[in-house]
Coordinates of C-alpha atoms and ligand atoms in Angstrom, one line a residue:
M1 CA -82.1 -6.9 80.2
H2 CA -83.5 -10.4 79.9
A3 CA -81.6 -13.4 80.7
P4 CA -80.9 -15.6 77.6
T5 CA -83.1 -19.1 78.7
D6 CA -81.6 -22.2 78.3
P7 CA -81.6 -23.1 74.9
T8 CA -83.2 -26.7 75.0
V9 CA -85.4 -28.1 77.5
H10 CA -85.2 -31.5 76.2
T11 CA -85.4 -33.7 78.9
H12 CA -85.5 -37.3 79.4
E13 CA -89.2 -38.4 80.1
A14 CA -88.7 -42.1 79.7
T15 CA -91.4 -44.3 81.7
G16 CA -91.6 -47.8 82.1
S17 CA -89.3 -50.3 80.5
A18 CA -87.6 -47.6 78.8
I19 CA -86.3 -46.6 82.2
V20 CA -82.4 -47.1 82.4
T21 CA -80.4 -46.2 85.7
R22 CA -76.7 -46.7 86.6
F23 CA -74.2 -46.7 89.7
A24 CA -71.1 -45.3 88.9
P25 CA -68.6 -45.5 91.6
S26 CA -64.9 -44.5 91.3
P27 CA -62.7 -47.2 92.3
T28 CA -60.6 -45.5 94.8
G29 CA -61.6 -47.4 98.1
F30 CA -63.9 -49.9 99.3
L31 CA -67.8 -49.5 98.2
H32 CA -68.8 -47.3 101.3
I33 CA -72.3 -47.3 102.5
G34 CA -73.2 -44.1 100.7
G35 CA -72.3 -45.8 97.3
A36 CA -74.2 -48.9 98.4
R37 CA -77.4 -46.7 99.0
T38 CA -76.9 -44.8 95.7
A39 CA -76.4 -48.7 94.2
L40 CA -79.7 -49.6 95.9
F41 CA -82.0 -46.5 94.9
N42 CA -80.8 -46.7 91.3
W43 CA -81.6 -50.5 91.4
L44 CA -85.0 -50.2 93.0
F45 CA -85.8 -47.2 90.7
A46 CA -85.1 -49.5 87.5
R47 CA -86.3 -52.9 88.4
K48 CA -89.3 -51.2 89.7
A49 CA -90.2 -50.0 86.3
G50 CA -89.0 -53.0 84.4
G51 CA -86.3 -50.8 83.0
K52 CA -82.4 -51.4 83.3
Y53 CA -79.8 -50.6 86.0
L54 CA -76.2 -50.5 84.9
L55 CA -72.6 -50.4 86.4
R56 CA -70.2 -48.2 85.4
I57 CA -66.7 -48.2 86.8
E58 CA -65.1 -44.5 86.7
D59 CA -61.5 -45.6 86.8
T60 CA -60.3 -42.6 84.5
D61 CA -57.9 -41.4 87.4
R62 CA -55.5 -43.8 86.8
E63 CA -53.3 -42.9 89.9
R64 CA -56.1 -43.5 92.4
S65 CA -58.2 -46.3 90.9
T66 CA -57.0 -49.9 92.0
Q67 CA -58.0 -53.4 91.2
P68 CA -58.4 -54.4 94.6
A69 CA -61.0 -51.3 94.9
V70 CA -62.8 -52.7 91.6
D71 CA -63.1 -56.0 93.2
A72 CA -64.2 -54.5 96.5
I73 CA -67.0 -52.7 94.8
L74 CA -68.1 -55.8 93.0
A75 CA -68.0 -58.0 95.5
G76 CA -69.8 -55.8 97.8
L77 CA -72.5 -55.1 95.1
A78 CA -73.0 -58.6 94.5
W79 CA -73.3 -59.5 98.3
L80 CA -76.0 -57.0 98.3
G81 CA -77.9 -58.7 95.7
L82 CA -77.7 -55.4 93.6
E83 CA -76.9 -57.4 90.1
A84 CA -76.6 -54.9 87.1
D85 CA -78.1 -55.8 83.9
G86 CA -74.9 -56.7 81.5
P87 CA -71.3 -56.5 82.6
P88 CA -69.8 -53.4 84.0
T89 CA -68.5 -50.5 82.0
F90 CA -64.9 -49.5 82.5
Q91 CA -64.6 -45.8 81.9
F92 CA -61.0 -45.8 81.1
T93 CA -61.6 -48.1 78.0
R94 CA -63.8 -45.5 76.2
A95 CA -61.4 -43.0 75.9
A96 CA -61.2 -42.9 72.2
R97 CA -65.0 -42.6 72.0
H98 CA -64.8 -39.5 75.0
Q99 CA -62.2 -38.1 72.3
E100 CA -64.1 -38.6 69.4
A101 CA -67.3 -37.0 71.0
A102 CA -65.2 -34.1 71.8
T103 CA -63.9 -33.7 68.7
S104 CA -67.6 -33.8 67.0
L105 CA -68.4 -31.0 69.5
V106 CA -65.6 -28.8 68.1
A107 CA -66.7 -29.5 64.4
S108 CA -70.3 -28.4 65.4
G109 CA -69.0 -25.6 67.5
G110 CA -70.0 -26.2 70.8
A111 CA -65.9 -26.4 72.0
Y112 CA -62.7 -25.3 70.6
H113 CA -59.0 -25.5 70.9
C114 CA -57.5 -23.3 73.3
Y115 CA -54.0 -22.4 72.7
L116 CA -53.3 -20.5 76.2
S117 CA -50.4 -21.0 78.1
K118 CA -49.9 -21.9 81.5
E119 CA -49.3 -18.3 82.5
E120 CA -51.8 -16.8 80.3
E121 CA -54.6 -18.9 81.7
S122 CA -53.7 -18.3 85.2
A123 CA -53.8 -14.6 84.4
L124 CA -56.8 -14.8 82.9
K125 CA -58.3 -16.8 85.5
E126 CA -57.3 -14.3 88.0
E127 CA -58.7 -11.3 86.0
A128 CA -62.4 -13.3 85.4
R129 CA -62.4 -14.1 89.3
A130 CA -61.8 -10.5 90.1
K131 CA -64.6 -9.5 88.1
G132 CA -66.9 -12.4 89.4
L133 CA -66.9 -13.6 85.6
A134 CA -66.6 -17.3 84.6
F135 CA -63.2 -18.0 83.1
R136 CA -63.1 -17.6 79.2
S137 CA -60.9 -18.1 76.9
P138 CA -60.1 -15.9 73.9
W139 CA -59.6 -18.6 71.6
R140 CA -63.2 -19.3 72.3
D141 CA -63.8 -16.6 69.6
P142 CA -63.3 -18.1 66.1
D143 CA -61.5 -14.9 64.7
Y144 CA -59.2 -14.6 67.7
G145 CA -56.4 -15.6 65.5
T146 CA -54.2 -18.4 64.1
P147 CA -52.8 -21.2 66.3
P148 CA -49.5 -21.0 66.8
T149 CA -48.2 -23.8 64.4
G150 CA -46.9 -27.1 66.7
A151 CA -48.4 -25.4 69.9
S152 CA -50.2 -28.2 72.2
Y153 CA -54.0 -27.2 72.8
V154 CA -56.6 -28.0 75.3
T155 CA -60.4 -28.9 74.3
R156 CA -62.7 -26.4 75.9
L157 CA -66.5 -26.3 75.9
R158 CA -67.9 -23.1 74.7
A159 CA -70.1 -22.6 77.5
P160 CA -73.4 -20.4 77.4
S161 CA -72.6 -16.4 78.1
D162 CA -72.3 -15.2 81.8
N163 CA -75.9 -14.1 81.8
T164 CA -77.5 -17.5 80.8
I165 CA -79.6 -19.1 83.6
I166 CA -78.9 -22.8 83.9
E167 CA -81.8 -24.4 85.3
V168 CA -81.4 -28.2 86.4
M169 CA -84.8 -29.9 87.6
D170 CA -84.2 -32.2 90.5
K171 CA -86.5 -34.4 91.8
V172 CA -85.1 -34.4 95.2
Q173 CA -83.6 -30.4 95.5
G174 CA -86.5 -28.8 93.2
R175 CA -85.5 -26.2 90.8
V176 CA -81.7 -25.4 91.0
V177 CA -80.9 -22.2 89.3
T178 CA -76.9 -21.8 88.2
A179 CA -75.7 -18.4 86.9
G180 CA -73.9 -18.6 83.4
R181 CA -71.0 -16.9 85.1
E182 CA -70.3 -20.0 87.4
I183 CA -70.1 -22.2 84.4
D184 CA -66.3 -21.7 82.7
D185 CA -65.4 -23.0 79.7
F186 CA -64.1 -26.1 81.0
I187 CA -61.7 -28.8 79.8
L188 CA -63.1 -31.7 77.6
L189 CA -59.8 -33.1 76.5
R190 CA -56.7 -32.2 78.3
S191 CA -53.2 -31.2 76.1
D192 CA -52.5 -34.9 75.9
H193 CA -55.9 -35.4 74.4
T194 CA -57.3 -37.7 77.6
P195 CA -60.8 -37.0 78.5
T196 CA -61.9 -35.3 81.6
Y197 CA -64.0 -36.8 84.2
M198 CA -66.7 -34.4 83.0
L199 CA -66.6 -35.3 79.6
A200 CA -66.6 -38.9 80.1
V201 CA -69.6 -39.0 82.3
V202 CA -71.7 -36.9 80.3
V203 CA -70.6 -39.2 77.1
D204 CA -71.0 -42.7 78.9
D205 CA -74.3 -41.5 80.3
H206 CA -75.6 -40.8 76.7
D207 CA -74.5 -44.0 75.2
M208 CA -75.7 -46.1 77.9
G209 CA -78.7 -44.6 77.3
V210 CA -79.2 -43.5 80.9
T211 CA -82.4 -41.5 81.5
H212 CA -82.6 -41.3 85.5
I213 CA -79.2 -40.4 87.6
I214 CA -80.0 -40.6 91.2
R215 CA -76.5 -40.1 93.4
G216 CA -75.2 -37.8 96.0
D217 CA -75.7 -34.2 96.2
D218 CA -72.2 -33.8 96.4
H219 CA -72.7 -34.1 92.5
L220 CA -75.5 -31.2 92.5
T221 CA -72.9 -28.6 90.9
N222 CA -71.5 -31.0 88.5
A223 CA -75.2 -31.2 87.2
A224 CA -75.2 -28.0 86.1
R225 CA -72.0 -28.3 84.1
Q226 CA -72.9 -31.2 83.0
S227 CA -76.4 -30.4 81.3
V228 CA -74.7 -27.5 79.9
L229 CA -72.4 -30.0 78.0
I230 CA -75.1 -32.5 77.2
K231 CA -77.2 -29.8 75.6
A232 CA -74.4 -28.6 73.8
F233 CA -74.1 -32.1 72.3
G234 CA -77.9 -31.6 71.6
W235 CA -78.6 -34.6 73.8
P236 CA -81.6 -34.7 76.3
V237 CA -80.8 -34.5 80.0
P238 CA -81.8 -37.2 82.0
V239 CA -83.7 -36.8 85.2
Y240 CA -81.9 -35.9 88.4
A241 CA -82.3 -37.0 91.6
H242 CA -79.2 -35.9 94.3
I243 CA -80.0 -37.6 97.3
P244 CA -78.5 -35.7 100.8
L245 CA -75.3 -37.4 102.0
I246 CA -75.7 -39.8 104.8
H247 CA -74.3 -38.0 108.4
G248 CA -73.1 -39.6 111.3
D249 CA -75.3 -40.2 114.6
D250 CA -73.9 -36.9 115.8
G251 CA -75.2 -35.0 112.9
K252 CA -71.8 -34.4 111.1
K253 CA -70.7 -35.7 107.8
L254 CA -70.0 -39.3 107.6
S255 CA -66.3 -40.3 108.3
K256 CA -64.1 -43.1 109.2
R257 CA -64.5 -42.2 113.3
H258 CA -68.3 -43.1 112.7
G259 CA -67.5 -46.8 112.5
A260 CA -67.8 -49.3 109.7
L261 CA -68.2 -47.3 106.6
G262 CA -67.1 -50.3 103.8
V263 CA -70.3 -52.9 102.9
D264 CA -67.7 -55.6 103.5
E265 CA -67.2 -54.5 107.1
Y266 CA -70.8 -54.9 107.8
R267 CA -71.0 -58.1 106.1
R268 CA -67.7 -59.3 108.8
M269 CA -70.2 -57.9 111.2
G270 CA -72.7 -60.4 110.9
Y271 CA -75.4 -58.1 109.2
L272 CA -77.7 -60.0 106.5
P273 CA -77.9 -58.3 102.8
E274 CA -81.5 -57.7 103.1
A275 CA -81.4 -56.0 106.0
M276 CA -78.6 -53.7 104.7
R277 CA -81.1 -53.1 102.3
A278 CA -83.6 -52.4 104.3
Y279 CA -81.7 -50.4 106.5
L280 CA -80.3 -48.5 103.8
L281 CA -83.8 -47.8 102.2
R282 CA -84.3 -46.2 105.3
L283 CA -81.6 -43.8 105.2
G284 CA -83.1 -41.5 102.6
W285 CA -86.3 -42.7 101.3
S286 CA -89.6 -43.2 103.1
K287 CA -93.3 -43.6 102.6
G288 CA -96.0 -42.9 105.2
D289 CA -94.7 -44.4 108.1
L290 CA -93.7 -47.6 107.1
D291 CA -90.6 -49.0 109.3
I292 CA -88.9 -51.8 107.9
V293 CA -89.5 -52.0 104.3
S294 CA -88.5 -55.5 102.7
T295 CA -87.0 -55.6 99.3
D296 CA -90.0 -57.3 97.6
E297 CA -92.0 -54.4 99.4
A298 CA -89.7 -51.6 98.0
L299 CA -89.7 -53.1 94.5
A300 CA -93.5 -52.3 94.5
L301 CA -93.3 -48.8 96.4
F302 CA -90.0 -47.0 95.6
D303 CA -90.4 -43.7 93.8
L304 CA -88.4 -40.6 93.9
E305 CA -90.8 -38.6 95.6
G306 CA -90.1 -40.7 98.9
L307 CA -86.3 -39.6 98.6
G308 CA -86.0 -37.1 101.3
R309 CA -84.4 -33.8 101.4
S310 CA -82.6 -33.6 104.7
P311 CA -79.5 -36.1 105.7
A312 CA -80.4 -39.2 107.3
R313 CA -78.1 -40.3 110.2
L314 CA -76.2 -43.5 110.6
D315 CA -78.1 -44.9 113.6
F316 CA -76.4 -48.3 114.7
V317 CA -79.1 -49.2 117.3
K318 CA -81.8 -48.8 114.2
M319 CA -79.4 -51.2 112.2
G320 CA -79.3 -53.8 114.7
S321 CA -83.1 -53.9 115.0
V322 CA -83.7 -54.1 111.3
N323 CA -81.1 -56.8 111.4
A324 CA -82.3 -58.7 114.3
H325 CA -86.0 -58.4 112.0
F326 CA -84.5 -60.3 109.3
I327 CA -82.4 -62.9 111.2
R328 CA -85.7 -63.8 112.5
L329 CA -87.1 -64.0 109.1
A330 CA -84.3 -66.1 107.6
D331 CA -84.4 -69.6 106.6
D332 CA -82.8 -71.7 109.1
T333 CA -80.7 -73.8 106.3
R334 CA -79.2 -70.6 105.0
L335 CA -78.7 -69.0 108.4
M336 CA -76.8 -72.2 109.4
E337 CA -74.8 -71.9 106.3
L338 CA -73.9 -68.1 106.9
L339 CA -72.9 -69.2 110.8
R340 CA -70.5 -71.3 109.8
E341 CA -68.8 -68.9 107.3
Q342 CA -68.9 -66.4 110.0
A343 CA -67.4 -68.9 112.8
S344 CA -64.5 -70.0 110.6
Q345 CA -63.8 -66.3 109.7
S346 CA -63.7 -65.4 113.4
G347 CA -61.7 -68.5 114.1
I348 CA -64.4 -70.2 116.0
D349 CA -64.3 -74.2 115.7
L350 CA -68.1 -75.2 115.1
S351 CA -67.3 -78.4 113.8
A352 CA -68.2 -79.8 117.3
I353 CA -72.0 -78.8 116.5
P354 CA -73.4 -81.3 113.8
D355 CA -76.1 -79.7 111.2
V356 CA -79.0 -81.2 112.6
I357 CA -78.4 -79.5 115.8
L358 CA -77.1 -76.3 114.9
K359 CA -80.4 -76.2 112.8
A360 CA -82.7 -77.3 115.6
A361 CA -80.9 -74.7 117.8
L362 CA -81.5 -71.7 115.6
P363 CA -85.4 -71.1 116.0
Y364 CA -84.6 -70.8 120.1
L365 CA -81.8 -68.6 119.4
K366 CA -83.0 -66.4 116.6
P367 CA -85.3 -64.1 118.8
R368 CA -82.7 -62.7 121.0
A369 CA -80.0 -62.2 118.1
Q370 CA -79.2 -58.8 116.3
T371 CA -76.3 -59.9 114.0
L372 CA -74.7 -63.4 113.3
P373 CA -71.9 -63.1 116.2
D374 CA -74.9 -62.7 118.8
L375 CA -76.4 -66.3 117.5
L376 CA -72.6 -67.6 117.6
D377 CA -72.3 -66.4 121.1
Q378 CA -75.7 -68.1 122.0
L379 CA -74.1 -71.2 120.8
Q380 CA -71.3 -71.4 123.2
F381 CA -73.2 -73.3 125.9
I382 CA -73.1 -76.4 123.2
L383 CA -69.4 -75.7 122.2
A384 CA -68.3 -75.5 126.0
K385 CA -65.8 -78.3 126.9
R386 CA -66.3 -80.7 129.9
P387 CA -66.1 -80.2 132.7
I388 CA -67.9 -77.1 132.2
T389 CA -66.3 -73.9 134.0
L390 CA -69.2 -72.5 136.2
D391 CA -69.4 -68.8 136.7
E392 CA -70.0 -67.3 140.4
K393 CA -73.6 -67.8 140.2
A394 CA -73.7 -71.0 138.8
S395 CA -71.4 -72.3 141.8
K396 CA -73.6 -70.7 144.0
A397 CA -76.9 -72.6 142.6
L398 CA -75.0 -75.8 143.1
S399 CA -75.5 -76.4 147.0
S400 CA -75.1 -80.2 148.2
E401 CA -78.5 -80.7 148.4
A402 CA -79.1 -79.5 144.9
I403 CA -76.6 -81.7 143.5
E404 CA -78.1 -84.5 145.5
R405 CA -81.3 -83.7 143.3
I406 CA -79.3 -83.8 140.3
R407 CA -78.1 -87.0 141.0
R408 CA -81.7 -88.3 141.4
L409 CA -82.3 -86.3 138.1
R410 CA -80.1 -88.3 136.2
G411 CA -81.2 -91.5 137.1
E412 CA -84.6 -90.3 135.6
L413 CA -83.1 -88.8 132.5
S414 CA -81.0 -91.7 132.1
L415 CA -84.2 -94.1 131.3
L416 CA -85.2 -91.9 128.6
I417 CA -84.8 -93.5 125.2
V418 CA -86.4 -90.9 123.2
W419 CA -84.5 -87.6 123.8
Q420 CA -86.9 -85.0 122.2
H421 CA -87.8 -81.8 123.9
D422 CA -91.5 -82.8 125.1
E423 CA -89.8 -86.3 126.4
I424 CA -87.2 -84.3 128.5
K425 CA -89.7 -81.8 129.5
G426 CA -92.3 -84.6 130.6
S427 CA -89.4 -86.2 132.5
L428 CA -88.5 -83.1 134.1
D429 CA -91.7 -82.4 135.1
R430 CA -92.2 -86.1 136.7
F431 CA -89.2 -85.6 138.7
A432 CA -90.5 -82.3 140.1
G433 CA -93.6 -84.2 141.2
E434 CA -91.8 -86.9 142.8
E435 CA -89.7 -84.6 144.6
N436 CA -92.9 -82.3 145.6
I437 CA -90.9 -79.3 144.2
G438 CA -91.8 -76.7 141.7
I439 CA -89.5 -77.1 138.7
G440 CA -88.4 -73.7 139.3
K441 CA -86.6 -74.9 142.8
I442 CA -84.8 -77.7 140.4
G443 CA -84.2 -75.4 137.4
P444 CA -81.3 -73.3 138.2
A445 CA -79.1 -75.7 139.5
V446 CA -79.4 -78.2 136.4
R447 CA -79.0 -75.4 134.1
A448 CA -75.6 -74.2 135.9
A449 CA -74.5 -77.9 136.1
L450 CA -75.2 -78.0 132.0
T451 CA -74.2 -74.3 131.0
G452 CA -72.0 -72.9 133.9
G453 CA -73.7 -69.8 133.8
L454 CA -73.8 -69.5 129.7
A455 CA -76.9 -68.2 127.9
A456 CA -79.1 -70.9 126.7
P457 CA -82.5 -71.9 125.9
D458 CA -85.2 -73.2 128.3
L459 CA -83.7 -76.4 129.8
A460 CA -85.4 -79.1 128.0
V461 CA -84.4 -77.5 124.6
T462 CA -80.7 -77.1 126.0
M463 CA -80.8 -81.3 126.8
Q464 CA -82.1 -81.7 123.9
L465 CA -79.4 -79.4 121.9
L466 CA -76.8 -81.0 124.0
G467 CA -77.9 -84.6 123.3
K468 CA -78.5 -87.3 126.1
Q469 CA -74.9 -88.5 125.9
E470 CA -73.2 -84.9 126.8
T471 CA -76.5 -83.8 129.0
L472 CA -75.4 -86.9 131.6
G473 CA -71.8 -86.3 131.4
R474 CA -72.1 -82.8 132.2
L475 CA -74.3 -83.4 135.2
D476 CA -71.8 -86.3 135.8
D477 CA -69.3 -83.9 136.3
I478 CA -70.8 -81.9 139.0
I479 CA -72.1 -85.0 140.9
Ligands
LIG501 N1 -67.5 -41.4 90.2 C1 -68.5 -40.6 91.1 C2 -68.4 -40.8 92.3 O1 -67.9 -41.9 93.0 C3 -70.0 -40.8 90.4 C4 -70.3 -39.9 89.3 C5 -71.9 -40.0 89.2 O2 -72.6 -40.3 89.9 O3 -72.1 -39.2 88.0 O4 -68.7 -40.2 93.2

C-alpha cells in the first residue's frame, strides 16, 4: 500500500529582503546563552539578507511568565546589540486572533469540536496507545452525532491519517520524516477557548510573515506537528533549521552546574557583547577554519549551511581568549566607561583615578586582560594607598643598599619637569649610567617600592601613571 504523501509541498522560498526571521523566547526565566545564540543566528541571517528580524515574547503560559523575565530578555538582547525590527509581539495579546484562526479551520474542515469527557478521552488515548496509533477523537467524523446541548468542547486539529508521511526539510537535520500515527488530533483551543501553544506559534509565525525559523532542536518534534497545522491552514511552511543544543564542557546537556547560563551573568563577569556574539557564533556555526569572526564579518558570511549538526560545548577557556581578543580591539574611551561601570557594580572605588590616567593606562593593561575584572585587578597598583603594603618578595628586594640607591634616584626624578614616559625613561637610564649599573639592577627595588608587589606595567609607564607626586611620595615612604 502506498502511503499518501504530504498534500502540500508549499514551502517558503523567500530570498533577500523578503526574508523574515524571529526569536520567540518564553519569559519564564533569564535570557540563557542558548536563547541568545538562537537570537543571534536569526538576527544574522535576516540582517545579512537585508530582511527582517522580529521578536515575539511567548507569554501564553500565564503561570510561569513573569515581567522580570520579559525585562531580563529585553535587557539581554539590548546588551548583545540584537535589536529587532519593530516592537516585540506579545503572544498573549493575540488570543482573539488565535481563536479566530481556529474557528476558520473548523469551518474549512481542518479542525473540529470534540465533546469527549475527560474519562472518554483517557480511555480512547489508552486504546490508541496500545495499538500504536495516534489518538483520534470520534468527533472528527462529521457524522458522529449531534453534540450534547450545552456540553463543553475543545477544538482539535483533524490530523492527517495514520499512514501519511510527514516530511520536514530541515537545513541542519536534513529530511526528517514523521509517521502520521505519531501526530494525534492535538488541541488548538481548550474548553475555555484559550489557544494552545502549538496554535499560537503557527498563527503568529504566519501573521508575522516568518519565512525562516532557526531554533533549538528540542523543537524538532514540534516542527512536524506545526507543519501539519500550517498545511491545514493552507499556508506556506517556513524553512526550518533546528540547531543542536549547547552542551557543557563535559559533553552533558547544559545545566546550572556548568556555570553562568544567563546572559546578564556574562555581562557581570566582564565579557564584552561583541565577544559574546563572536563566541556564541562559534558555538554551532563555522566556516572553513575561521576562528574568531567579528560581527561585521559574520554579517557578510553567515549561512545556514555553516550550522553544525553536533552539539557544541561551552568552553570558558575559549570564551576568555575570545574576550581578550575583543578587549585588545576595544576603543579605550568605551573601555574606560565600561570599567567604571564594572567597578561600581563590584564596589571598587575608581574615583581616585582620573579619566586621563585611566585612559592612558589601558593600552598597557589590555594585552594581559581577558575580562573587565582582570583590568580592574591590574589597576590595583594605582589604587593602592600610601604607605604601600609590601608583599614578601617586595620586602626582600628593598635591601638597605637598594634603599640608598632609591634615595639618589628620587633626587634625579624630582628634577624632571615633564613627567612623561620618555622623560622618565631617560632619567632612569641616566641614573643607571651614573651608578654604573644596569637598570635591571635597580628596577626590581624601585618597582617594589612603588607597587608593593602588585602587577604593574614597565617602570617608566608605572611612574607616569602614578604621577610625579605619588611616585615621589611612595619612594619617600620607603626611604
Ligand atoms: N517559546 C519557545 C521557547 O522558548 C520557542 C518556540 C519557537 O521558537 O518556535 O523555547
